[in-house]
mmCIF file of C-alpha atoms in Angstrom:
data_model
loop_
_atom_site.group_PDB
_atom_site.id
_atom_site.type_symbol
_atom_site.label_atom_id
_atom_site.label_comp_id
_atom_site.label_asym_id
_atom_site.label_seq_id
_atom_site.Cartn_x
_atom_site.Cartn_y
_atom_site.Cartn_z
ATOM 1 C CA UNK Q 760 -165.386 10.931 -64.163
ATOM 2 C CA UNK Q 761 -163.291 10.371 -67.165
ATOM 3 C CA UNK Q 762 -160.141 7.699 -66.301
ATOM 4 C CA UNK Q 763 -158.027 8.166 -69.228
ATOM 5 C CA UNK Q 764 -157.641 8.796 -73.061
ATOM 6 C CA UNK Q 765 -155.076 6.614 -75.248
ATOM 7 C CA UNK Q 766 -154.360 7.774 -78.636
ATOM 8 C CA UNK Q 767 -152.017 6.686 -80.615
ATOM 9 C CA UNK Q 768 -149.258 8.729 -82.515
ATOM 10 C CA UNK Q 769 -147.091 8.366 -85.609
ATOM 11 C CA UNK Q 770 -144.337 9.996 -84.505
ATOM 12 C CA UNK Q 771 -144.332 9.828 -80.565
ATOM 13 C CA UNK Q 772 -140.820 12.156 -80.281
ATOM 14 C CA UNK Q 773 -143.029 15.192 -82.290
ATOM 15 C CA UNK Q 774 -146.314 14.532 -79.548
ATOM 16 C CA UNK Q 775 -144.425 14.762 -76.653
ATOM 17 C CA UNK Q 776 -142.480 17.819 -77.780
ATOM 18 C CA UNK Q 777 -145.868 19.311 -78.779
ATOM 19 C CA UNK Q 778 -147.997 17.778 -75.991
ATOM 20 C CA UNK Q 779 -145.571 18.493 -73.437
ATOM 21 C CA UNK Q 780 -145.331 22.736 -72.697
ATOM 22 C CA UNK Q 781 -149.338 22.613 -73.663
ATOM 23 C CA UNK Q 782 -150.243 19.563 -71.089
ATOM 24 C CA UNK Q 783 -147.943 21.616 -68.447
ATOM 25 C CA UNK Q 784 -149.594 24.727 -68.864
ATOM 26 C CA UNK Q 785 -152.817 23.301 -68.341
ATOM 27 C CA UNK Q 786 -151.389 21.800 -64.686
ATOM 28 C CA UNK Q 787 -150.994 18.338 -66.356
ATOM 29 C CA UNK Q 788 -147.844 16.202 -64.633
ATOM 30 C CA UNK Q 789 -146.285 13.847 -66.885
ATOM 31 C CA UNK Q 790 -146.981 10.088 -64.715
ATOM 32 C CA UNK Q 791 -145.637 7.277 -66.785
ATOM 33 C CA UNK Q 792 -142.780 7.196 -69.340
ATOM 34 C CA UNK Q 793 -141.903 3.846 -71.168
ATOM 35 C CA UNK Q 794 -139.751 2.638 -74.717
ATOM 36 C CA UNK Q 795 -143.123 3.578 -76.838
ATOM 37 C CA UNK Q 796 -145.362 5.878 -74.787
ATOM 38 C CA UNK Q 797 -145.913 8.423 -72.168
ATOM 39 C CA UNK Q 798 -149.023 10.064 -69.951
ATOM 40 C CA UNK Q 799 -149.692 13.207 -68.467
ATOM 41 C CA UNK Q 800 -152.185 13.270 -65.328
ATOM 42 C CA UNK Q 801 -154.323 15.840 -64.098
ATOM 43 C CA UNK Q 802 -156.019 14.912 -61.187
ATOM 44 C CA UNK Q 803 -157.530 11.312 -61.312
ATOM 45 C CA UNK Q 804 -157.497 12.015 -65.904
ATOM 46 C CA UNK Q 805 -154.588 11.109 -67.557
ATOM 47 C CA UNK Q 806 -153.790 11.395 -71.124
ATOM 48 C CA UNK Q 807 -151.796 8.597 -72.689
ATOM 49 C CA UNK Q 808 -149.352 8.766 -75.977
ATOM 50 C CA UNK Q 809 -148.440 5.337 -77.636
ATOM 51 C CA UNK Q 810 -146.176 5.190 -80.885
ATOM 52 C CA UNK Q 811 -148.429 3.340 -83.497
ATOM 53 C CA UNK Q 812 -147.117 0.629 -85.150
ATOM 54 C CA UNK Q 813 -144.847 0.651 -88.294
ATOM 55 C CA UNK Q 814 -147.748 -1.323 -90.398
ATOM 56 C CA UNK Q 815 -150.379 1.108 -89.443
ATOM 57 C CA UNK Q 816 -148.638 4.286 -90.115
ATOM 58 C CA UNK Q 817 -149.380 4.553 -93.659
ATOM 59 C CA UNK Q 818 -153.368 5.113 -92.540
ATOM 60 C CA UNK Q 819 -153.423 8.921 -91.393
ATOM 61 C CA UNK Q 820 -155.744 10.024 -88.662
ATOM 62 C CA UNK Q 821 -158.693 12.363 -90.109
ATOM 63 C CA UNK Q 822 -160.838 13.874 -87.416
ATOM 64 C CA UNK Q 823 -164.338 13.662 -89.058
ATOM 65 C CA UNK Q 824 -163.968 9.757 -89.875
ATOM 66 C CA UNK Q 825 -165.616 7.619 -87.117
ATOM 67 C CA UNK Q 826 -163.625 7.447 -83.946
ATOM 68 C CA UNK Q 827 -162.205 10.897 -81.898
ATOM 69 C CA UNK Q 828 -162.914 14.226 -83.261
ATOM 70 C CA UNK Q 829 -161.143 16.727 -80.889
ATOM 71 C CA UNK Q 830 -159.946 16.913 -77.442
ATOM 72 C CA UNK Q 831 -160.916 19.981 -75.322
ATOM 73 C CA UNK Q 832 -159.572 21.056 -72.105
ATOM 74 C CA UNK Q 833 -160.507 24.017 -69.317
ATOM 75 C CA UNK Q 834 -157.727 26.906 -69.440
ATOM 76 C CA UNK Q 835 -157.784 28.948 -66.298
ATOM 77 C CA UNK Q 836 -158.969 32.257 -67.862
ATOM 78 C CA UNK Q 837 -159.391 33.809 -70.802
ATOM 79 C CA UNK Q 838 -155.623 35.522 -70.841
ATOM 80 C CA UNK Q 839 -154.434 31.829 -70.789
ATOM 81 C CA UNK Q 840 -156.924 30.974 -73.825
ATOM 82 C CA UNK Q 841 -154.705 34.133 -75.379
ATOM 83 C CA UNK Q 842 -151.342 33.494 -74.562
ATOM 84 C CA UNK Q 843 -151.326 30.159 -75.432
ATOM 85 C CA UNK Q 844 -152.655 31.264 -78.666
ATOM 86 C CA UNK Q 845 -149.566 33.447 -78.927
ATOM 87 C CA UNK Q 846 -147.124 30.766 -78.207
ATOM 88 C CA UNK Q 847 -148.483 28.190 -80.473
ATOM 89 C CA UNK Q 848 -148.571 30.958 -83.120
ATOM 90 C CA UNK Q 849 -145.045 31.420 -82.067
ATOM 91 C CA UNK Q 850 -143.962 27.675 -82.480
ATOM 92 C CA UNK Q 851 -145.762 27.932 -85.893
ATOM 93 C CA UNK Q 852 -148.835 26.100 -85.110
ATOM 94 C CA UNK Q 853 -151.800 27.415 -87.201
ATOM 95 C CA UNK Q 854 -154.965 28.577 -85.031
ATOM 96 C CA UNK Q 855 -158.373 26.980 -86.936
ATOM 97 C CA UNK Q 856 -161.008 29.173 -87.528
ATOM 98 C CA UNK Q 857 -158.495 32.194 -87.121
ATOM 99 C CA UNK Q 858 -161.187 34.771 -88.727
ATOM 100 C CA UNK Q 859 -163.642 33.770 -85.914
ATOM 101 C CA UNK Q 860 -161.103 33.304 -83.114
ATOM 102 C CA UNK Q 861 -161.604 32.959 -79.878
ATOM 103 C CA UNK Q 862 -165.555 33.250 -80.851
ATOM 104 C CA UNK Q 863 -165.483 30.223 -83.447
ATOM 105 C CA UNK Q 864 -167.984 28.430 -81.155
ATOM 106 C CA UNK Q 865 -169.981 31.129 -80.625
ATOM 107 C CA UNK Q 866 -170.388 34.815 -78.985
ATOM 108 C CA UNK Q 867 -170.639 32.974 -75.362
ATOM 109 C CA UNK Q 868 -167.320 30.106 -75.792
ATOM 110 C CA UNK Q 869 -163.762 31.999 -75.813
ATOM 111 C CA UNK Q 870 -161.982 29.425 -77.001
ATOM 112 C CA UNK Q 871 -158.860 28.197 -78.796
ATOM 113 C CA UNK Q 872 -158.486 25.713 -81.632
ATOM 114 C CA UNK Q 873 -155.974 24.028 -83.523
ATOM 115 C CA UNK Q 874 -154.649 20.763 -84.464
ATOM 116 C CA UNK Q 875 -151.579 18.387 -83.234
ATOM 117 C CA UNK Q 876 -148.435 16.877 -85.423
ATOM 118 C CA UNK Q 877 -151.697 13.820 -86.148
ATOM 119 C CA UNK Q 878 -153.876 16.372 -87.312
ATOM 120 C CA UNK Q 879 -156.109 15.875 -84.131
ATOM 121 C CA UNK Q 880 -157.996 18.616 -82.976
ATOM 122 C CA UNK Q 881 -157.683 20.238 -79.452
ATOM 123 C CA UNK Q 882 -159.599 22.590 -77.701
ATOM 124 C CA UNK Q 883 -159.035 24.652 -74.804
ATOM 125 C CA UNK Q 884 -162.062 26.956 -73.530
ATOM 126 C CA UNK Q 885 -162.146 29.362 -70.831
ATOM 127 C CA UNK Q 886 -164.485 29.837 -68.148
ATOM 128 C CA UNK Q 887 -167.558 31.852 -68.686
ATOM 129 C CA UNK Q 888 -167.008 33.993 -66.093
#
């Protein structure tokens, strides 16, 4: 099982107010809260947000360089998949792959994508069934 992520942010006031209605939706508690960070657990996971440093903010994060591409997470159903695609589209939040969504991984994943204030990608796929 996976502990925890840490990523760091450049702007750790935009990822929580981004991170924080999608991380509770998804039955993520918020667990630790400091100067320069926060988490959100679910379960024995947590997910943990650190403000980068001022010397390393001028080197943007780009996905498909080594290191994380995306972060996926369950949804519930497939109505969650679509109403959190209507309330991202609704905070202004562009959906990738809109021409194939929620098919973009294929005709058997109904999923969403997008991207956070870093540009990272995140996932969130329902259940088959």
């Amino acid at each position: 099982m996976l502990h925890h992520i840490e990523l760091y942010v450049s702007n750790l006031k935009k990822t929580i107010e981004f991170w924080e209605w999608l991380l509770t939706e998804l039955g993520y508690k918020k667990f630790q809260e400091w100067e320069l960070g926060v988490s959100w657990k679910y379960e024995e996971t947590y997910l943990v947000f650190v403000q980068a440093e001022e010397r390393f903010l001028d080197i943007p994060f780009h996905r498909c360089r080594v290191g994380l591409n995306h972060l996926a997470f369950h949804a519930a159903s497939k109505e969650q998949v679509d109403d959190l695609t209507l309330t991202l589209k609704d905070k202004g939040v562009r959906v990738l792959y809109e021409n194939k969504h929620p098919y973009a991984g294929g005709k058997d994943h109904y999923a969403l994508y997008f991207e956070d204030p870093d540009r990272i990608k995140v996932e969130v796929v329902a259940p088959l069934y």
